[in-house]
Coordinates of C-alpha atoms and ligand atoms in Angstrom, one line a residue:
X28 CA 0.0 0.0 0.0
X29 CA 1.3 3.5 -0.9
X30 CA 0.8 6.8 0.8
X31 CA 1.7 8.5 4.0
X32 CA -1.3 7.0 5.8
X33 CA -1.3 3.6 4.2
X34 CA -3.2 1.0 6.2
X35 CA -4.6 3.6 8.7
X36 CA -8.2 4.3 9.6
X37 CA -9.3 7.8 10.2
X38 CA -12.5 9.3 11.7
X39 CA -13.0 13.0 10.7
X40 CA -15.9 14.7 12.4
X41 CA -17.5 17.4 10.3
X42 CA -16.1 16.1 7.0
X43 CA -19.1 16.7 4.8
X44 CA -17.8 20.2 4.0
X45 CA -14.9 22.7 4.4
X46 CA -11.6 21.8 6.1
X47 CA -12.9 18.4 7.2
X48 CA -13.9 17.4 3.7
X49 CA -10.6 18.5 2.3
X50 CA -8.8 16.3 5.0
X51 CA -11.1 13.4 4.1
X52 CA -10.0 13.6 0.4
X53 CA -6.3 14.1 1.2
X54 CA -6.1 11.4 3.8
X55 CA -7.8 9.0 1.5
X56 CA -5.4 9.9 -1.3
X57 CA -2.6 9.0 1.1
X58 CA -4.1 5.5 1.8
X59 CA -6.3 6.0 4.9
X60 CA -9.8 4.5 5.1
X61 CA -12.1 7.3 6.1
X62 CA -15.1 7.5 8.3
X63 CA -17.0 10.6 7.0
X64 CA -19.3 12.4 9.4
X65 CA -21.3 15.6 9.4
X66 CA -24.7 17.1 8.7
X67 CA -27.0 16.3 6.9
X68 CA -26.5 12.6 6.1
X69 CA -27.1 13.3 2.4
X70 CA -24.0 15.5 2.4
X71 CA -21.9 12.5 3.3
X72 CA -22.8 10.6 0.2
X73 CA -20.9 12.7 -2.4
X74 CA -17.8 12.7 -0.2
X75 CA -17.8 9.0 0.2
X76 CA -18.6 8.5 -3.5
X77 CA -15.7 10.8 -4.6
X78 CA -13.2 9.0 -2.4
X79 CA -14.4 5.6 -3.6
X80 CA -14.4 6.6 -7.3
X81 CA -10.8 7.8 -6.8
X82 CA -9.9 4.3 -5.6
X83 CA -10.0 5.0 -1.8
X84 CA -12.1 3.6 1.0
X85 CA -14.7 5.5 2.9
X86 CA -18.0 5.1 4.8
X87 CA -20.4 7.6 6.3
X88 CA -21.5 7.5 9.9
X89 CA -24.2 9.9 11.2
X90 CA -23.3 11.3 14.6
X91 CA -24.1 14.6 16.3
X92 CA -20.8 15.4 18.1
X93 CA -22.8 17.1 20.9
X94 CA -24.1 13.7 21.9
X95 CA -22.1 11.3 23.9
X96 CA -23.7 8.2 22.6
X97 CA -23.3 9.3 19.0
X98 CA -19.6 9.8 19.5
X99 CA -19.2 6.5 21.1
X100 CA -21.0 4.8 18.2
X101 CA -18.9 6.8 15.7
X102 CA -15.6 5.5 17.0
X103 CA -16.9 2.0 17.3
X104 CA -18.2 2.3 13.7
X105 CA -14.6 2.8 12.5
X106 CA -13.5 -0.5 14.1
X107 CA -16.5 -2.4 13.0
X108 CA -16.2 -1.2 9.4
X109 CA -12.5 -1.0 8.8
X110 CA -11.1 -3.2 11.6
X111 CA -9.1 -0.6 13.5
X112 CA -8.8 3.1 14.5
X113 CA -5.6 5.1 14.1
X114 CA -6.5 8.8 13.5
X115 CA -9.3 11.0 14.9
X116 CA -9.8 14.5 13.8
X117 CA -12.1 16.4 16.1
X118 CA -13.1 19.0 13.6
X119 CA -16.9 19.6 13.6
X120 CA -18.3 22.8 14.9
X121 CA -21.6 24.5 15.3
X122 CA -23.1 27.3 17.3
X123 CA -23.2 31.1 17.3
X124 CA -20.7 33.3 19.0
X125 CA -20.9 37.0 19.9
X126 CA -19.9 39.3 22.8
X127 CA -20.5 38.2 26.4
X128 CA -23.5 40.4 26.9
X129 CA -25.4 39.4 23.8
X130 CA -24.3 35.7 23.9
X131 CA -27.2 33.5 24.8
X132 CA -26.5 30.6 27.2
X133 CA -27.9 28.2 24.7
X134 CA -25.5 29.3 22.0
X135 CA -22.6 29.3 24.5
X136 CA -23.5 25.7 25.4
X137 CA -23.7 24.7 21.7
X138 CA -20.3 26.1 20.9
X139 CA -18.7 24.4 23.9
X140 CA -20.6 21.1 23.3
X141 CA -19.5 20.9 19.6
X142 CA -15.9 21.8 20.2
X143 CA -14.5 21.3 23.7
X144 CA -16.9 18.6 25.0
X145 CA -16.9 16.8 21.6
X146 CA -13.1 16.7 21.7
X147 CA -13.0 15.3 25.2
X148 CA -15.7 12.7 24.4
X149 CA -14.2 11.8 21.0
X150 CA -10.9 11.1 22.8
X151 CA -12.6 9.3 25.7
X152 CA -14.1 6.8 23.3
X153 CA -11.4 6.7 20.6
X154 CA -8.2 6.2 22.7
X155 CA -9.2 2.8 24.3
X156 CA -10.0 1.5 20.8
X157 CA -6.7 2.8 19.4
X158 CA -4.6 1.2 22.2
X159 CA -6.6 -2.0 22.2
X160 CA -6.2 -2.7 18.5
X161 CA -2.4 -2.2 18.5
X162 CA -1.9 -4.1 21.7
X163 CA -3.5 -7.1 20.2
X164 CA -1.0 -7.1 17.3
X165 CA 2.1 -6.5 19.3
X166 CA 4.1 -9.3 20.8
X167 CA 6.3 -7.1 23.1
X168 CA 5.6 -3.6 24.0
X169 CA 9.3 -2.3 24.1
X170 CA 9.6 1.5 23.9
X171 CA 6.5 3.4 23.4
X172 CA 5.2 2.6 19.9
X173 CA 2.9 4.8 18.0
X174 CA -0.7 3.8 18.4
X175 CA -2.8 6.8 17.3
X176 CA -2.8 10.4 16.3
X177 CA -5.5 12.8 17.4
X178 CA -5.9 16.2 15.7
X179 CA -8.2 18.8 17.3
X180 CA -9.2 21.6 14.9
X181 CA -8.8 24.7 17.1
X182 CA -8.1 28.1 15.6
X183 CA -6.0 31.2 15.8
X184 CA -9.0 32.4 17.8
X185 CA -7.7 30.0 20.6
X186 CA -4.5 32.0 20.7
X187 CA -5.7 35.6 20.7
X188 CA -8.8 37.5 21.5
X189 CA -11.1 38.9 18.8
X190 CA -14.2 41.1 18.7
X191 CA -17.6 39.7 19.3
X192 CA -16.5 36.1 19.7
X193 CA -16.6 35.3 23.4
X194 CA -17.8 31.6 23.2
X195 CA -15.7 30.8 20.1
X196 CA -12.4 32.3 21.4
X197 CA -12.8 30.7 24.8
X198 CA -13.8 27.3 23.4
X199 CA -10.9 27.1 20.9
X200 CA -8.4 28.2 23.7
X201 CA -9.8 25.4 25.8
X202 CA -9.3 22.9 23.0
X203 CA -5.7 23.9 22.7
X204 CA -4.9 23.3 26.4
X205 CA -7.0 20.1 26.5
X206 CA -4.8 18.9 23.6
X207 CA -1.7 19.5 25.7
X208 CA -3.2 17.9 28.7
X209 CA -4.2 14.7 26.8
X210 CA -0.8 14.6 25.1
X211 CA 0.7 14.4 28.6
X212 CA -1.7 11.7 29.8
X213 CA -1.7 9.5 26.7
X214 CA 1.8 9.9 25.3
X215 CA 3.0 6.9 27.4
X216 CA 0.4 4.8 25.5
X217 CA 1.7 5.9 22.1
X218 CA -1.1 8.4 21.5
X219 CA -0.1 11.7 20.0
X220 CA -2.5 14.6 20.4
X221 CA -2.1 17.9 18.5
X222 CA -4.1 20.9 17.6
X223 CA -4.5 22.5 14.2
X224 CA -4.9 26.3 14.4
X225 CA -6.0 27.7 11.1
X226 CA -6.3 31.3 10.3
X227 CA -8.9 32.2 7.7
X228 CA -9.4 29.3 5.4
X229 CA -11.4 30.0 2.3
X230 CA -14.2 27.4 2.5
X231 CA -17.1 27.6 0.0
X232 CA -19.2 29.4 2.6
X233 CA -16.4 32.0 3.2
X234 CA -15.9 32.6 -0.5
X235 CA -19.6 33.4 -0.9
X236 CA -19.3 35.9 1.9
X237 CA -16.1 37.5 0.5
X238 CA -17.7 37.7 -3.0
X239 CA -20.6 39.6 -1.5
X240 CA -18.1 42.1 0.1
X241 CA -15.6 43.4 -2.4
X242 CA -13.7 45.3 0.3
X243 CA -12.8 42.0 1.8
X244 CA -10.3 41.0 -0.9
X245 CA -8.2 44.2 -0.2
X246 CA -8.5 43.8 3.5
X247 CA -7.2 40.2 3.3
X248 CA -4.3 41.3 1.1
X249 CA -3.4 43.8 3.8
X250 CA -3.7 41.7 6.9
X251 CA -2.0 38.5 5.7
X252 CA 1.7 38.7 5.2
X253 CA 1.2 36.1 2.5
X254 CA -1.5 38.4 1.0
X255 CA -4.5 36.0 1.1
X256 CA -6.4 33.5 3.2
X257 CA -5.5 29.8 3.1
X258 CA -7.1 27.1 1.0
X259 CA -8.8 24.1 2.4
X260 CA -6.0 21.9 0.8
X261 CA -3.3 23.9 2.6
X262 CA -5.1 23.3 6.0
X263 CA -5.4 19.6 5.0
X264 CA -1.7 19.2 4.3
X265 CA -0.9 20.5 7.8
X266 CA -3.3 18.0 9.2
X267 CA -1.8 15.2 7.1
X268 CA 1.6 15.9 8.6
X269 CA 0.1 15.6 12.1
X270 CA -1.9 12.5 11.2
X271 CA 1.1 10.7 9.7
X272 CA 4.1 9.1 11.3
X273 CA 6.3 11.8 9.9
X274 CA 5.3 13.8 13.0
X275 CA 6.1 10.9 15.2
X276 CA 7.9 13.1 17.8
X277 CA 5.4 15.9 17.8
X278 CA 2.7 15.9 20.5
X279 CA 0.8 18.6 22.4
X280 CA 1.6 21.0 19.7
X281 CA -0.7 23.8 18.3
X282 CA 0.2 24.0 14.6
X283 CA -0.6 27.5 13.3
X284 CA -1.6 27.6 9.6
X285 CA -2.5 31.2 9.1
X286 CA -0.3 32.8 6.4
X287 CA 1.5 34.8 9.1
X288 CA -1.7 36.5 10.4
X289 CA -0.7 36.0 14.1
X290 CA 3.1 36.7 13.8
X291 CA 2.8 40.4 13.2
X292 CA 3.2 43.1 15.8
X293 CA 0.1 45.3 15.9
X294 CA 2.0 48.4 14.9
X295 CA 3.0 46.8 11.6
X296 CA -0.6 46.0 10.9
X297 CA -1.6 49.6 11.9
X298 CA 1.1 50.9 9.5
X299 CA -0.3 48.8 6.7
X300 CA -3.8 50.1 7.3
X301 CA -2.7 53.7 7.5
X302 CA -0.7 53.3 4.3
X303 CA -3.7 51.8 2.6
X304 CA -6.1 54.5 3.7
X305 CA -3.5 57.1 2.4
X306 CA -3.3 55.4 -0.9
X307 CA -7.1 55.2 -1.2
X308 CA -7.4 59.0 -0.5
X309 CA -4.6 59.8 -3.0
X310 CA -6.4 57.8 -5.6
X311 CA -9.6 59.6 -5.0
X312 CA -7.9 63.0 -5.6
X313 CA -6.3 61.9 -8.9
Ligands
NAD4 P1 -17.8 24.0 7.8 O1 -19.0 24.6 8.2 O2 -17.5 23.9 6.3 O3 -17.7 22.5 8.4 C1 -18.3 22.1 9.6 C2 -18.6 20.7 9.5 O4 -19.1 20.3 10.8 C3 -19.7 20.3 8.5 O5 -19.3 19.0 7.9 C4 -20.9 20.1 9.4 O6 -21.9 19.3 8.8 C5 -20.3 19.5 10.6 N1 -21.2 19.7 11.8 C6 -21.7 20.8 12.3 N2 -22.3 20.5 13.5 C7 -22.2 19.2 13.7 C8 -22.5 18.3 14.7 N3 -23.3 18.8 15.8 N4 -22.2 17.0 14.7 C9 -21.5 16.6 13.6 N5 -21.1 17.4 12.6 C10 -21.4 18.7 12.7 O7 -16.6 24.7 8.6 P2 -15.0 24.8 8.4 O8 -14.8 26.2 8.2 O9 -14.5 23.8 7.5 O10 -14.6 24.5 10.0 C11 -14.1 23.2 10.4 C12 -13.4 23.5 11.6 O11 -12.3 24.4 11.4 C13 -14.2 24.1 12.8 O12 -13.8 23.5 14.0 C14 -13.8 25.5 12.7 O13 -14.0 26.2 14.0 C15 -12.3 25.4 12.3 N6 -11.7 26.6 11.8 C16 -12.2 27.0 10.5 C17 -11.5 28.2 10.0 C18 -11.9 28.7 8.7 O14 -11.5 29.8 8.3 N7 -12.7 28.0 7.9 C19 -10.5 28.8 10.7 C20 -10.1 28.3 11.9 C21 -10.7 27.2 12.5

């Protein structure tokens, strides 16, 4: 079998669209069997079909990541369908985030349930399956051997504060430290746990929004040192590295994939904005 994930089985929550779907395709191209998950179930079929028609293996499993029983069944589905579980990407997200005063408790709970709690529960149910499958195949344990890779899709919002995003920023920050905590607990069992921290990744939904706001293209050019938001494929390649044994000595890490968005001092950003405003004014007077 060829590919960087040959022989591995991956569950990717929220893989019916966006970053998760891009990871499903890329991981499958690299030899992994994929459990596709997300809403609605009909959205899973095209992803599964595309992977199969490209020669890969995939199956859809319906699970609402806010529900404990669903997550338990999702992880078991991977073992029942493909015989083992090696990679889990806790990626699904739903809920509305705004400032603390306007944030409803219901939305706050939804944001935390679909991100922090789903990550905790996904790991709670996946790790015993990952360690059990490998232990059965190993004759002697020896030094810690790799048994699983967990990738938690956090965000640059988990590293910094932003406007009107109380629940989202808090939840993504919690995911990053939960990642570190579980990396400490489960490293001795050969489980690596890492977080992916994308900046703005241009999903279909985001592109629609940008196209409805022409000022956004110029804004993005200004705020990203690389001059643009990322593509879903670029986020997926970073996840592929974390999923594969190429990152065998990387655990508890928060991998930032943001085109340099969060490396700038605020004064350089302010200078860019000032320069841009000046140029716009000069253009108006010409
Ligand atoms: P998306 O809306 O395209 O994908 C979300 C996926 O989650 C979909 O497949 C959806 O069906 C699924 N989903 C939603 N609620 C679910 C639930 N309760 N149970 C199971 N599945 C559910 O979004 P995306 O932009 O690809 O985001 C994916 C992840 O990346 C999220 O965790 C998001 O916070 C994170 N992220 C995205 C960006 C970005 O710019 N796109 C940046 C940083 C972080």
